[in-house]
Coordinates of N, CA and C in Angstrom, one line a residue:
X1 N 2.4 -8.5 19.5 CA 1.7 -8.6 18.2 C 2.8 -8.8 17.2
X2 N 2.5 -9.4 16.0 CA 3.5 -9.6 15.1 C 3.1 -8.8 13.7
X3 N 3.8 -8.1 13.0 CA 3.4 -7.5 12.2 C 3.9 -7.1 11.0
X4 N 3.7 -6.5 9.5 CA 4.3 -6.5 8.6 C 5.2 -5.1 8.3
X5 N 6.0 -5.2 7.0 CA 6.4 -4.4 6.7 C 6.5 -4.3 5.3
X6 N 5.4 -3.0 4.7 CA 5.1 -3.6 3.2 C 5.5 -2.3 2.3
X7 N 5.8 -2.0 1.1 CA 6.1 -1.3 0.5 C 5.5 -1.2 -0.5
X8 N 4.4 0.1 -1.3 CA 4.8 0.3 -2.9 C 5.2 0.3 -3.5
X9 N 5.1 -0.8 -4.3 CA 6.9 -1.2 -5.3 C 6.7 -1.7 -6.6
X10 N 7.5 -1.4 -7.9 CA 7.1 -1.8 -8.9 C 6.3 -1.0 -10.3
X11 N 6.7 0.3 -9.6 CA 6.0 1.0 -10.2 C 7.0 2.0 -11.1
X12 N 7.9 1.1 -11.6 CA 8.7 1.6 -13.1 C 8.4 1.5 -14.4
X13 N 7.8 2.2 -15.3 CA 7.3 1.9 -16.6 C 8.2 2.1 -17.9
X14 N 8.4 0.7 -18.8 CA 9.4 0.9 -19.9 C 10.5 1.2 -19.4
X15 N 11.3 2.4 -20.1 CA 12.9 2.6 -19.9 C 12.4 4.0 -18.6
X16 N 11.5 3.7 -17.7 CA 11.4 4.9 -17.2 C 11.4 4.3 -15.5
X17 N 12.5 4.4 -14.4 CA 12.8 3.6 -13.5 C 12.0 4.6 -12.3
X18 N 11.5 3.9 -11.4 CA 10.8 4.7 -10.2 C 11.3 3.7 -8.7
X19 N 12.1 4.7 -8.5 CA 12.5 4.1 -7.0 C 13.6 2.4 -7.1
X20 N 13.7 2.3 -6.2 CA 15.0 1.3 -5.7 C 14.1 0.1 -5.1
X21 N 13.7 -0.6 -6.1 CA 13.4 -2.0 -5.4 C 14.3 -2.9 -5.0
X22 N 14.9 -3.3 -5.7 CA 16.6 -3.9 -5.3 C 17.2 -3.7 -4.4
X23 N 16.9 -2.3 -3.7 CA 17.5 -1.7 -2.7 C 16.5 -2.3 -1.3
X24 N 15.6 -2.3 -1.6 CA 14.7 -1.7 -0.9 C 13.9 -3.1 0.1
X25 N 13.9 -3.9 -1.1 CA 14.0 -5.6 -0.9 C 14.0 -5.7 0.4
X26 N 15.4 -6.1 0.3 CA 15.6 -7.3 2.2 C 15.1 -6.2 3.1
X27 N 14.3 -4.7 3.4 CA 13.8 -4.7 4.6 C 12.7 -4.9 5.1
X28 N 11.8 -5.2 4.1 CA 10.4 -5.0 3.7 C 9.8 -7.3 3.9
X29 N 8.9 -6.8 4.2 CA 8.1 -8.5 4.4 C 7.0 -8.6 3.2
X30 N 6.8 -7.7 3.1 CA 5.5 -7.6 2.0 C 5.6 -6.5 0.8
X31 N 5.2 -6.6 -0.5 CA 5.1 -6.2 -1.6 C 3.6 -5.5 -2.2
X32 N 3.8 -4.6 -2.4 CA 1.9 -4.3 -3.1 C 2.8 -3.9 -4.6
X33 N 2.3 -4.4 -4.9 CA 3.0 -4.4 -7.1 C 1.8 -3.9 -7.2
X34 N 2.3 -2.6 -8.1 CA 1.5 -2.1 -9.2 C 0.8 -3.0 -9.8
X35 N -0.1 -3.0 -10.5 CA -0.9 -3.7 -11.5 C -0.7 -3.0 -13.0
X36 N -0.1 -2.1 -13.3 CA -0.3 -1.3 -14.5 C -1.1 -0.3 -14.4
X37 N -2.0 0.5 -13.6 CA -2.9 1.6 -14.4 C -2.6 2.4 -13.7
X38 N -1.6 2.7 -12.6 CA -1.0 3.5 -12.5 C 0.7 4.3 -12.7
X39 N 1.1 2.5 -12.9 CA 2.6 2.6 -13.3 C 2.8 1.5 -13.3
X40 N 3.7 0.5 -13.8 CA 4.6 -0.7 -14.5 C 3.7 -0.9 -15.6
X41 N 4.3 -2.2 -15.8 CA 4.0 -2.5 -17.5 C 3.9 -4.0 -17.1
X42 N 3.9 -4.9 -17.8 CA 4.1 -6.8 -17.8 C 5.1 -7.0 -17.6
X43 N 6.4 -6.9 -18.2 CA 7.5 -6.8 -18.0 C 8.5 -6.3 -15.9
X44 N 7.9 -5.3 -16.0 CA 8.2 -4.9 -14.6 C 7.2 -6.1 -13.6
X45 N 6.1 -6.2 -13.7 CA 5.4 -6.6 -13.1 C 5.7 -8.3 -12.5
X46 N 6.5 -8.5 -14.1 CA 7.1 -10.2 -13.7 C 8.6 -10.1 -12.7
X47 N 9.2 -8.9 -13.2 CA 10.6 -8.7 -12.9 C 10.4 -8.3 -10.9
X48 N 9.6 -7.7 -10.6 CA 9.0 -7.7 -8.9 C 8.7 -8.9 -8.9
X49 N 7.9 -9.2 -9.1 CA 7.5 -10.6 -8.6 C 8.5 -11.5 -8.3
X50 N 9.3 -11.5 -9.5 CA 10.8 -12.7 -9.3 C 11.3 -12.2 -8.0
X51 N 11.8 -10.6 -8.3 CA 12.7 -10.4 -7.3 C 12.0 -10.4 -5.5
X52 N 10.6 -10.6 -5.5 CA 10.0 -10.9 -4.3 C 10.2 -11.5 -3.7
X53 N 10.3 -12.9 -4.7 CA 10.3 -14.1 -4.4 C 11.7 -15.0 -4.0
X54 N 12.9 -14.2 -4.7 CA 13.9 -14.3 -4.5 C 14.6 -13.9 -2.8
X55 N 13.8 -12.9 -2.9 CA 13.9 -12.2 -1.3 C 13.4 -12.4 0.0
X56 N 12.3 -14.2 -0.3 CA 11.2 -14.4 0.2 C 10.3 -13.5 0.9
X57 N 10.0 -12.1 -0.1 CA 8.9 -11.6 0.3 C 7.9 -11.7 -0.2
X58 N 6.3 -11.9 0.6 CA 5.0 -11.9 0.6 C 4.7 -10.9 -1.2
X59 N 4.0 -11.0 -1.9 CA 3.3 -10.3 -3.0 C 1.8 -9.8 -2.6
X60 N 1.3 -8.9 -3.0 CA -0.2 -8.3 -3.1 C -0.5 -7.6 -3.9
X61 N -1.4 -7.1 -4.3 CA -1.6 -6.5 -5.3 C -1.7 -5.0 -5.1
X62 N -1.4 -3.9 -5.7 CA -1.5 -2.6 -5.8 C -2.6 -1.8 -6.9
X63 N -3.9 -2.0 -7.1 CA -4.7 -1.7 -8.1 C -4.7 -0.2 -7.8
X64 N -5.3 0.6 -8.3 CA -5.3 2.0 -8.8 C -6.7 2.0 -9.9
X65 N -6.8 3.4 -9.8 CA -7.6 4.5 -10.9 C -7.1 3.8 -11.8
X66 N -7.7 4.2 -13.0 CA -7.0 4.2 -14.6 C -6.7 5.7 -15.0
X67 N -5.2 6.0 -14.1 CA -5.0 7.3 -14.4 C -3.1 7.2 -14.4
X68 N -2.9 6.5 -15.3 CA -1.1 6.5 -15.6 C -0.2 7.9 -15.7
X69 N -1.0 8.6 -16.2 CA -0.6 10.0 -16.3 C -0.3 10.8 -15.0
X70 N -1.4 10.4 -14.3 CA -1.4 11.2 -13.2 C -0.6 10.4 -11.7
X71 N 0.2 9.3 -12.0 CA 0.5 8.6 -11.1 C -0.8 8.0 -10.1
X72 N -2.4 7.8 -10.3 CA -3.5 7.2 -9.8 C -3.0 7.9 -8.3
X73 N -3.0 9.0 -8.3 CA -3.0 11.0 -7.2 C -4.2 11.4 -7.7
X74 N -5.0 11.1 -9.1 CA -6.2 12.0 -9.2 C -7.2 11.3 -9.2
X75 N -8.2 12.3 -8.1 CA -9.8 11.5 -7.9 C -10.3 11.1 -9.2
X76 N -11.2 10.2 -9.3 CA -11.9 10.1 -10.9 C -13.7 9.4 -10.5
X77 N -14.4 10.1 -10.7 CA -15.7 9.4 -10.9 C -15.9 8.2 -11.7
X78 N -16.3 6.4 -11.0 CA -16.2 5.9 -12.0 C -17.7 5.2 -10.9
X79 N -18.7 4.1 -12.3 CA -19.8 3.7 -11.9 C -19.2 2.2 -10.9
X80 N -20.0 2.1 -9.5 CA -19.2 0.9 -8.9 C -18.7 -0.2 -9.9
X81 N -19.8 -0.7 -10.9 CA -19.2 -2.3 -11.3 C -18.1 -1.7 -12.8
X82 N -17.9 -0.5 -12.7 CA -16.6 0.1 -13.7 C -15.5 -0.2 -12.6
X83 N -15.6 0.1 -11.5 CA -14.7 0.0 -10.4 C -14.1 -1.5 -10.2
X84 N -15.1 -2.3 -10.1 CA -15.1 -3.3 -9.6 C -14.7 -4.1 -10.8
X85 N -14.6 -4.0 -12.0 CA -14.3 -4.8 -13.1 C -13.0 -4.2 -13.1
X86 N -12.7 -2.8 -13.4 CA -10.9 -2.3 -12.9 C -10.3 -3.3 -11.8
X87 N -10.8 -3.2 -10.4 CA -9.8 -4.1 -10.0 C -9.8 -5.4 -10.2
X88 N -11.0 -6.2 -10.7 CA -10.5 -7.4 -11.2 C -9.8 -7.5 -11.9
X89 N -9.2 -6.7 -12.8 CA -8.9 -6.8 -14.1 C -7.6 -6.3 -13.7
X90 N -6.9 -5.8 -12.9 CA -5.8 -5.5 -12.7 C -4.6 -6.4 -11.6
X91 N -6.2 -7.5 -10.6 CA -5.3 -8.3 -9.7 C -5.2 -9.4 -10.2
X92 N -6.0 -9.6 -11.1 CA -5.7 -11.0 -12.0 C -4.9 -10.9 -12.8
X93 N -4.4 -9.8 -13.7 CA -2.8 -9.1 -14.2 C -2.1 -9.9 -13.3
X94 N -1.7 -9.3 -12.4 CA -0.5 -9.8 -11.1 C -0.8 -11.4 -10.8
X95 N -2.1 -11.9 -10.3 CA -2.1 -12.9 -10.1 C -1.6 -14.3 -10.9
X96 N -1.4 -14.0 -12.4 CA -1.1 -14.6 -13.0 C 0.5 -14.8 -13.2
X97 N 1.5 -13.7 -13.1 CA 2.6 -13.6 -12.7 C 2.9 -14.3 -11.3
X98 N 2.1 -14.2 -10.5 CA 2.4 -15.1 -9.0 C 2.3 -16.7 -9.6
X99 N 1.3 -17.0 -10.5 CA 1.1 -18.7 -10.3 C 2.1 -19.1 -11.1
X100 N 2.7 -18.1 -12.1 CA 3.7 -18.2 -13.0 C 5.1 -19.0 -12.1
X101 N 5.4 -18.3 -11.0 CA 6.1 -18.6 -10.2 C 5.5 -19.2 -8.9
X102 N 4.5 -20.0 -8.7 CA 4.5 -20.9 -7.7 C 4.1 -20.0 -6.4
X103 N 3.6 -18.8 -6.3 CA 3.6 -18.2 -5.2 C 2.5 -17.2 -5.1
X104 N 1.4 -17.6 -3.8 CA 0.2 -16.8 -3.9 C -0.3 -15.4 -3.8
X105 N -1.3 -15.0 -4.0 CA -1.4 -13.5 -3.9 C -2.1 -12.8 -2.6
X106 N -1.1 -12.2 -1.7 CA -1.1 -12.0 -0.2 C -2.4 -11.2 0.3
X107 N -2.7 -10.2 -0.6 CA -4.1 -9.1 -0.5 C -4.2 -8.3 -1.3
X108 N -4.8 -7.3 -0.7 CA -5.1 -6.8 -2.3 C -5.1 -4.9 -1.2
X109 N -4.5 -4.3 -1.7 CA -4.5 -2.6 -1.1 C -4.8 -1.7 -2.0
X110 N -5.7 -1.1 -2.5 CA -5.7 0.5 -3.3 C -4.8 1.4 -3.1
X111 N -4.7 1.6 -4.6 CA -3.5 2.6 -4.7 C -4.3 4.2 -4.6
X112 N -3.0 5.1 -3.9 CA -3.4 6.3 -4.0 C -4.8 7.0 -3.5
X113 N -5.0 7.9 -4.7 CA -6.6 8.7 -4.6 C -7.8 7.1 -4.0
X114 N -7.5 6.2 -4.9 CA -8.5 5.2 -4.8 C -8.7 4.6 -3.1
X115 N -7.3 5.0 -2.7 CA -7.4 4.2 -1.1 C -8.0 5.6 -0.2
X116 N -7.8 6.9 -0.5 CA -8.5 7.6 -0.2 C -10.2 7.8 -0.4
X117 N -10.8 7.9 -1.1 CA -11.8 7.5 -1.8 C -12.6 6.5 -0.5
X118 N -11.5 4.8 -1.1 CA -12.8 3.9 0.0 C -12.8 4.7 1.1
X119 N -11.8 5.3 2.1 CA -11.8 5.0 3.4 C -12.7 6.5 3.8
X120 N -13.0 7.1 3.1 CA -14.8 7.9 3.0 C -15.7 7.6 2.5
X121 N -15.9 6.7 1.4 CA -16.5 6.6 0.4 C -17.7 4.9 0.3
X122 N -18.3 5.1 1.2 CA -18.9 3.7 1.2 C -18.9 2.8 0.1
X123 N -19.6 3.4 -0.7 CA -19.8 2.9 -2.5 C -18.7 2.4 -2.9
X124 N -17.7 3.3 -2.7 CA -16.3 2.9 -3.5 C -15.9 1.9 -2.5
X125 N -15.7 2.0 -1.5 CA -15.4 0.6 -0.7 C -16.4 -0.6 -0.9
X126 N -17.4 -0.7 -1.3 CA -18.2 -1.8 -1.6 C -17.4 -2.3 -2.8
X127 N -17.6 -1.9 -3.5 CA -17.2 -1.9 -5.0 C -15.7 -3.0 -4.8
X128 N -14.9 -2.4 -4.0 CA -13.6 -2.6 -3.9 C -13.4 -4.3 -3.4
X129 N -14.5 -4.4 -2.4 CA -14.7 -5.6 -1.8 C -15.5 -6.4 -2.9
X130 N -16.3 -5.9 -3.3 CA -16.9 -6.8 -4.5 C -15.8 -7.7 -5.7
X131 N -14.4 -7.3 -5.5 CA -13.8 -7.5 -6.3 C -12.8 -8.3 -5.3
X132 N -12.5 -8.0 -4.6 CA -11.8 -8.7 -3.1 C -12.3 -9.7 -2.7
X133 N -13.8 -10.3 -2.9 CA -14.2 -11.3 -2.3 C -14.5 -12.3 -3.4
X134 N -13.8 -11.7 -4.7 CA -13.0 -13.2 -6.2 C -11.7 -13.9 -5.7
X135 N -11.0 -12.6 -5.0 CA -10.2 -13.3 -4.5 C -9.7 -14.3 -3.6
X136 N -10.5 -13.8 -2.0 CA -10.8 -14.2 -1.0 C -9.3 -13.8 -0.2
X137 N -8.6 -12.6 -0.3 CA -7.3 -12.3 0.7 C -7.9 -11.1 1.2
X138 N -7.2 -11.2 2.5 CA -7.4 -9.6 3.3 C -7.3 -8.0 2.5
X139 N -7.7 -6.9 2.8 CA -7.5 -5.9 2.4 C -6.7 -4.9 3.2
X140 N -5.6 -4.2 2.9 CA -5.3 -3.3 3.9 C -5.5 -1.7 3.4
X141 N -6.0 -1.2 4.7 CA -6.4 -0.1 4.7 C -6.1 1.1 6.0
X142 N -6.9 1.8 5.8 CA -6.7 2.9 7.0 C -7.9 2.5 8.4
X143 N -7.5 2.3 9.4 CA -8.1 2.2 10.7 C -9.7 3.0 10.6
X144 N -10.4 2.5 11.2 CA -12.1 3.8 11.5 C -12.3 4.1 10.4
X145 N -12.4 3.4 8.9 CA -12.9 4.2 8.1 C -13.9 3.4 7.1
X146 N -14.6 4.1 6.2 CA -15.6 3.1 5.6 C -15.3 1.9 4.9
X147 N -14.1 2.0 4.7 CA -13.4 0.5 4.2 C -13.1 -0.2 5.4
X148 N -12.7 -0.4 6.6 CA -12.8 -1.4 7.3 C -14.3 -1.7 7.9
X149 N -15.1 -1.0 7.7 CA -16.4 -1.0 8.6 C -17.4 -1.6 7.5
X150 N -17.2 -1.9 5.9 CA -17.6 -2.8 4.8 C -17.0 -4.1 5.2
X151 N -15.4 -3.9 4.9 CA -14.7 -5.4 5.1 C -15.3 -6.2 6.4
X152 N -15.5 -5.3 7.6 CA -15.7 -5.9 8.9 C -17.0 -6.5 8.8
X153 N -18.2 -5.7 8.1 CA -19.7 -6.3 7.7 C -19.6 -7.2 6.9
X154 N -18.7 -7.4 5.6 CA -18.4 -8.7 5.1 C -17.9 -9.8 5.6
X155 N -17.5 -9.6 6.5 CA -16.3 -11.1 7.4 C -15.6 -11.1 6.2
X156 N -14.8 -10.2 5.7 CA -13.5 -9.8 5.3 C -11.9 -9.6 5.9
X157 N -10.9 -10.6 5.7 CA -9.9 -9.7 6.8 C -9.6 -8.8 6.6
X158 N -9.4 -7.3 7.5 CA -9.2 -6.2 7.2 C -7.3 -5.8 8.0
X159 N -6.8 -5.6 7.7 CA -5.5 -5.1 8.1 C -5.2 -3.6 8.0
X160 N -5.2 -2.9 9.6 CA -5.0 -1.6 9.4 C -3.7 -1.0 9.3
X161 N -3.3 -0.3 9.1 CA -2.0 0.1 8.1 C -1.8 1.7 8.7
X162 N -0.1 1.8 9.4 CA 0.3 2.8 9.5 C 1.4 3.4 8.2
X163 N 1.7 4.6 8.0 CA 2.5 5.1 6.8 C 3.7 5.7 7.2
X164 N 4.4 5.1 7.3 CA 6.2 5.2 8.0 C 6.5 6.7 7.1
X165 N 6.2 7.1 6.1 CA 6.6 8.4 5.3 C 5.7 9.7 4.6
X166 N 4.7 9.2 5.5 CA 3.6 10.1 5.1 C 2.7 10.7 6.3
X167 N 2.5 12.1 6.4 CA 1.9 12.8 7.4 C 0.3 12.7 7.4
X168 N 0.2 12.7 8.9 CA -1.2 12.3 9.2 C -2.1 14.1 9.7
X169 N -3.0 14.5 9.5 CA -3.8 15.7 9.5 C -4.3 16.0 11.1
X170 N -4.5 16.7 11.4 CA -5.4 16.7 12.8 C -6.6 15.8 13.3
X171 N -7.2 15.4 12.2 CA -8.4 14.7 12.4 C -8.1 13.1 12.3
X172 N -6.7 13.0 12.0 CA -6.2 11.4 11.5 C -5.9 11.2 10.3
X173 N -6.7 12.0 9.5 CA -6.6 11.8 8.3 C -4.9 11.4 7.1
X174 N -5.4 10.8 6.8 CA -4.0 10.4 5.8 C -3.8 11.7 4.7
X175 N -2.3 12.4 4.5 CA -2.0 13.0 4.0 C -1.6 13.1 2.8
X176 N -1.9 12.3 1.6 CA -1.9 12.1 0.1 C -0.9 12.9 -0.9
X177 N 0.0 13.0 -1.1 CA 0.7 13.6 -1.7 C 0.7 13.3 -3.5
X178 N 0.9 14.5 -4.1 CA 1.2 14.2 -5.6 C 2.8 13.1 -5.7
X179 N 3.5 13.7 -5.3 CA 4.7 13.6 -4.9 C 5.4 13.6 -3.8
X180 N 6.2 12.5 -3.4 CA 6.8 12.2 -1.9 C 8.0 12.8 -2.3
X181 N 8.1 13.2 -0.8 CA 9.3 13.9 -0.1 C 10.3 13.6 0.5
X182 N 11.7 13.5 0.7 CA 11.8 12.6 1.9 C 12.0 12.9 2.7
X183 N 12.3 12.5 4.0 CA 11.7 11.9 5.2 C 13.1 11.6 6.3
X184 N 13.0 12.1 7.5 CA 14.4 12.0 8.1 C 14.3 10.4 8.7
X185 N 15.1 9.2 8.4 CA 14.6 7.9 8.9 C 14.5 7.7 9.8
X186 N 15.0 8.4 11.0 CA 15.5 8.1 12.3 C 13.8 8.9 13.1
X187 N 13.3 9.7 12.7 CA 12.4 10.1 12.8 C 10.9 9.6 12.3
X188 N 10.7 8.4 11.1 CA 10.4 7.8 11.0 C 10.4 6.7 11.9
X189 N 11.4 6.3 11.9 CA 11.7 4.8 13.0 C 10.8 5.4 14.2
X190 N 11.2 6.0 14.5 CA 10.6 6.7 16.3 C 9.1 6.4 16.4
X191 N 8.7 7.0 14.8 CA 7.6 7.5 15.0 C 6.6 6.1 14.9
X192 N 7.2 5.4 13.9 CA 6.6 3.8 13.5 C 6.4 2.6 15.0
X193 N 7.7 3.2 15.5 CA 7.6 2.4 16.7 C 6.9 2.8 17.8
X194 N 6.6 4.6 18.1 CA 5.8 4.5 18.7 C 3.9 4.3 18.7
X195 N 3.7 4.2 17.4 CA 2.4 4.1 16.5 C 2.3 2.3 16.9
X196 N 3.2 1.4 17.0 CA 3.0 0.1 17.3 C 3.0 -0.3 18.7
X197 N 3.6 0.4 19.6 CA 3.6 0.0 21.0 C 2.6 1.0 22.1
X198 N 2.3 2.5 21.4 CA 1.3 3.1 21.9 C 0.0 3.6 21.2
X199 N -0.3 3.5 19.9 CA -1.0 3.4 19.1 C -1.1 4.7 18.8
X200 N -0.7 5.6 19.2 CA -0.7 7.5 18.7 C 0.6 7.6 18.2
X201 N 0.4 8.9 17.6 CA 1.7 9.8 16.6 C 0.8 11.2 16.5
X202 N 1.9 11.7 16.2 CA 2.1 13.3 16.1 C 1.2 14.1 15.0
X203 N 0.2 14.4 15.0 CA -0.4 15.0 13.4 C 0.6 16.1 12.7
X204 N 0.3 16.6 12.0 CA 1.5 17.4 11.0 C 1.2 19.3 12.1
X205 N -0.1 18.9 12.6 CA -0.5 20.5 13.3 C 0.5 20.5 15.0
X206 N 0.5 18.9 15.2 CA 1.0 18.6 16.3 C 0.2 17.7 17.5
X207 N -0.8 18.0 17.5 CA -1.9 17.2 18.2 C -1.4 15.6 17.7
X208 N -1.7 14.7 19.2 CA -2.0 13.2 19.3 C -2.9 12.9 18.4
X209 N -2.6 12.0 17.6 CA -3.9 11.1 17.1 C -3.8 9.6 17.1
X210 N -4.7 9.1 17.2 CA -4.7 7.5 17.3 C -4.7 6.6 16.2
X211 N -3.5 6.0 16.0 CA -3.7 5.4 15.0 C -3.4 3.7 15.0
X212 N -3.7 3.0 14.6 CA -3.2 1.5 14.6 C -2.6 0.8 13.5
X213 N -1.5 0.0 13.7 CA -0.5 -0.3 12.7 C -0.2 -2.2 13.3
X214 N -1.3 -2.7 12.2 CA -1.2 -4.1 12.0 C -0.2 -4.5 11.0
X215 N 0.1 -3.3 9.9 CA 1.3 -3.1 8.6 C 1.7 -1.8 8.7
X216 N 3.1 -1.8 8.7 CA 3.4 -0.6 8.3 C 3.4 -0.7 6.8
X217 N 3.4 1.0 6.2 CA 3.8 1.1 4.6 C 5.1 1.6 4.6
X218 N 5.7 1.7 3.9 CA 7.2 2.7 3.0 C 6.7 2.7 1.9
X219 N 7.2 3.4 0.8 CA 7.2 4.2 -0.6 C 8.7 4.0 -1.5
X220 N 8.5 3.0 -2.0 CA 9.5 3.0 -3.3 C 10.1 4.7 -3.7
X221 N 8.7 5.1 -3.8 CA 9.4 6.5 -4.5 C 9.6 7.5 -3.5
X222 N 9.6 7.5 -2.7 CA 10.0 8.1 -1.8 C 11.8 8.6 -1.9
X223 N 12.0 9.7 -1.9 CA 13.6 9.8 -2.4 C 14.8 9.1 -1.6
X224 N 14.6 9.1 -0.3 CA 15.7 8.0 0.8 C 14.8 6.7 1.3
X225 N 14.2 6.2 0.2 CA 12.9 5.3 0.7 C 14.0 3.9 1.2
X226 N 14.8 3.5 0.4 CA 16.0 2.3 1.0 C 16.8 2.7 3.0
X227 N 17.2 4.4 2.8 CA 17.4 4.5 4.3 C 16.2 4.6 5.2
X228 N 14.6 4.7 4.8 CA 14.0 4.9 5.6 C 13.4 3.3 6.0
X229 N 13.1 2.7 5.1 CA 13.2 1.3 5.1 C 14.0 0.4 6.1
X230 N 15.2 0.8 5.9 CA 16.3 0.1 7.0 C 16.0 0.6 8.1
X231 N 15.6 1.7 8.5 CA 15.6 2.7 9.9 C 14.7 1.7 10.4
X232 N 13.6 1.7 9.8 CA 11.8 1.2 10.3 C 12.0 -0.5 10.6
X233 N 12.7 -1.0 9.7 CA 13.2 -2.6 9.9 C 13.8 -2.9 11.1
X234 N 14.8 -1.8 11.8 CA 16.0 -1.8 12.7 C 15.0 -1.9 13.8
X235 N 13.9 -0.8 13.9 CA 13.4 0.1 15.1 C 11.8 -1.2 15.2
X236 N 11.5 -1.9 14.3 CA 10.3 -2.7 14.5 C 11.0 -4.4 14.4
X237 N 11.8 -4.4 14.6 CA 12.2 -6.1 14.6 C 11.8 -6.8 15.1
X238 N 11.5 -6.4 16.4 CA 11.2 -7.5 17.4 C 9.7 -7.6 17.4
X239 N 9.3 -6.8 16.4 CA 7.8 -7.2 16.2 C 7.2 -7.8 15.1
X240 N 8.7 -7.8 14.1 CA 8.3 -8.8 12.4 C 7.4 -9.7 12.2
X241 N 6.5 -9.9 11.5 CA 6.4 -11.1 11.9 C 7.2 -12.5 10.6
X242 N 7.3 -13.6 11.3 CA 7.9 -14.5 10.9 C 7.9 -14.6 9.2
X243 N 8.8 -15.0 8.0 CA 7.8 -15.5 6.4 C 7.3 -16.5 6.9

C-alpha cells in the first residue's frame, strides 16, 4: 500500500507562533492548513501554502468550529447549514491561496472537537459532506465511524487516518486533547509502523485495538512534533507514497 504523511500546520496567529512548520516540512507529504477559525490569519495561511509548495508538499484544508479562543477543542451546537456554510466559508479561504499559487486543494479534514463530533455524529457528518461535495476532494477521517459510513453512502473518497501522537481509548476511540504533549518518537515510529503493516496498536488501558492507517497524522503543536515527524518518515518510507 502506499500512503501519506500529513500534518496540522499553520496554525500561528499574528505575532503569536504555534509549532515548527519549517521544521517540520520535508517529513511530512501532506498539509491540512488551518482556515482561520481556529488559528492562522490570511497572512499565515499564504505563508504555509508557499512554504508547501516549495517543499512539494500536497495542501488540504483544516476547517474547525468558530472557536479561536478555545483552539476549535470545544464542542459547540451549531444548525447543519450553519455548519455547512462554516466550512464553505473557510475552504474557499484556503482555496483561494492554492490557485494563487498554481496548486490544487488535496481534501478537506475537520479540525479538532469538529472531527470528533462527525465521527459520532451523523448530522454533523452530513453537513460536513454537504460542503465537501462543492469541492469534490476526499475527506480524511477516523475508520468505522459515521463519517466514513456518510462519505462511503455518498461515493465520496474517504481516507482513514491513523494519529502518530495521540492516544487511542479501549473502545478505539480517538483521544482529543486540549493540549498536546510530547511523545517519545521512537515509540511513535513503532507504533505507526505497526498500525500500517498489522492494522492494531496499543489502547492507552493496553488492550489491541484495530485500527487503519491510509494517512498518518503528526501535530505541529505537539512540543517534539519535528523529532516525531522524522522518527515516523524514517520508520514508514518504504510505504510513502510517491508526490
Amino acid at each position: 500500500m502506499a500512503l501519506d504523511i500529513n500534518c496540522d500546520m499553520g496554525e500561528s496567529f499574528g505575532l503569536y507562533k504555534m509549532g515548527d512548520d519549517e521544521g517540520i516540512m520535508p517529513f511530512i507529504t501532506v498539509a491540512n492548513v488551518a482556515c482561520g477559525f481556529h488559528a492562522s490569519d490570511p497572512t499565515v495561511m499564504r505563508q504555509t501554502v508557499r512554504l508547501a509548495k516549495a517543499n512539494g508538499v500536497r495542501v488540504g484544508a483544516h476547517p474547525s468550529l468558530p472557536d479561536l479562543q478555545g483552539f476549535g477543542r470545544r464542542e459547540m451546537k451549531m444548525r447543519p447549514d450553519e455548519l455547512t456554510a462554516c466550512i464553505l466559508y473557510q475552504v474557499g479561504a484556503l482555496k483561494a491561496f492554492l490557485d494563487a499559487e498554481g496548486m490544487a486543494l488535496n481534501h478537506i479534514k475537520p479540525h479538532g472537537s469538529l472531527y470528533g463530533m462527525a465521527a459520532r455524529d451523523k448530522a454533523v457528518a452530513e453537513a460536513i459532506c454537504d460542503a465537501v461535495a462543492v469541492y469534490g476532494v476526499p475527506v480524511y477521517g477516523l475508520a468505522g465511524t459515521q463519517q466514513e459510513d456518510v462519505c462511503r453512502a455518498r461515493g465520496m473518497t474517504f481516507l482513514a487516518e491513523y494519529f502518530a501522537d495521540l492516544g487511542y481509548d479501549k473502545d478505539g476511540g480517538l483521544i482529543i486533547t486540549r493540549e498536546h504533549e510530547a511523545v517519545d518518537p521512537a515509540d511513535s515510529a513503532a507504533r505507526c509502523l505497526r498500525a500500517v503493516q498489522e492494522g492494531r496498536v496499543a489502547s492507552v488501558e493496553g488492550n489491541d485495538i484495530p485500527v487503519r492507517a491510509e494517512t498518518v497524522c503528526v501535530h505541529s503543536d505537539t512540543p517534539n512534533a519535528v523529532e516525531v515527524a522524522q522518527a515516523v518518515r524514517g520508520a514508514l518510507q518504504p510505504f510513502i507514497k510517491a508526490a
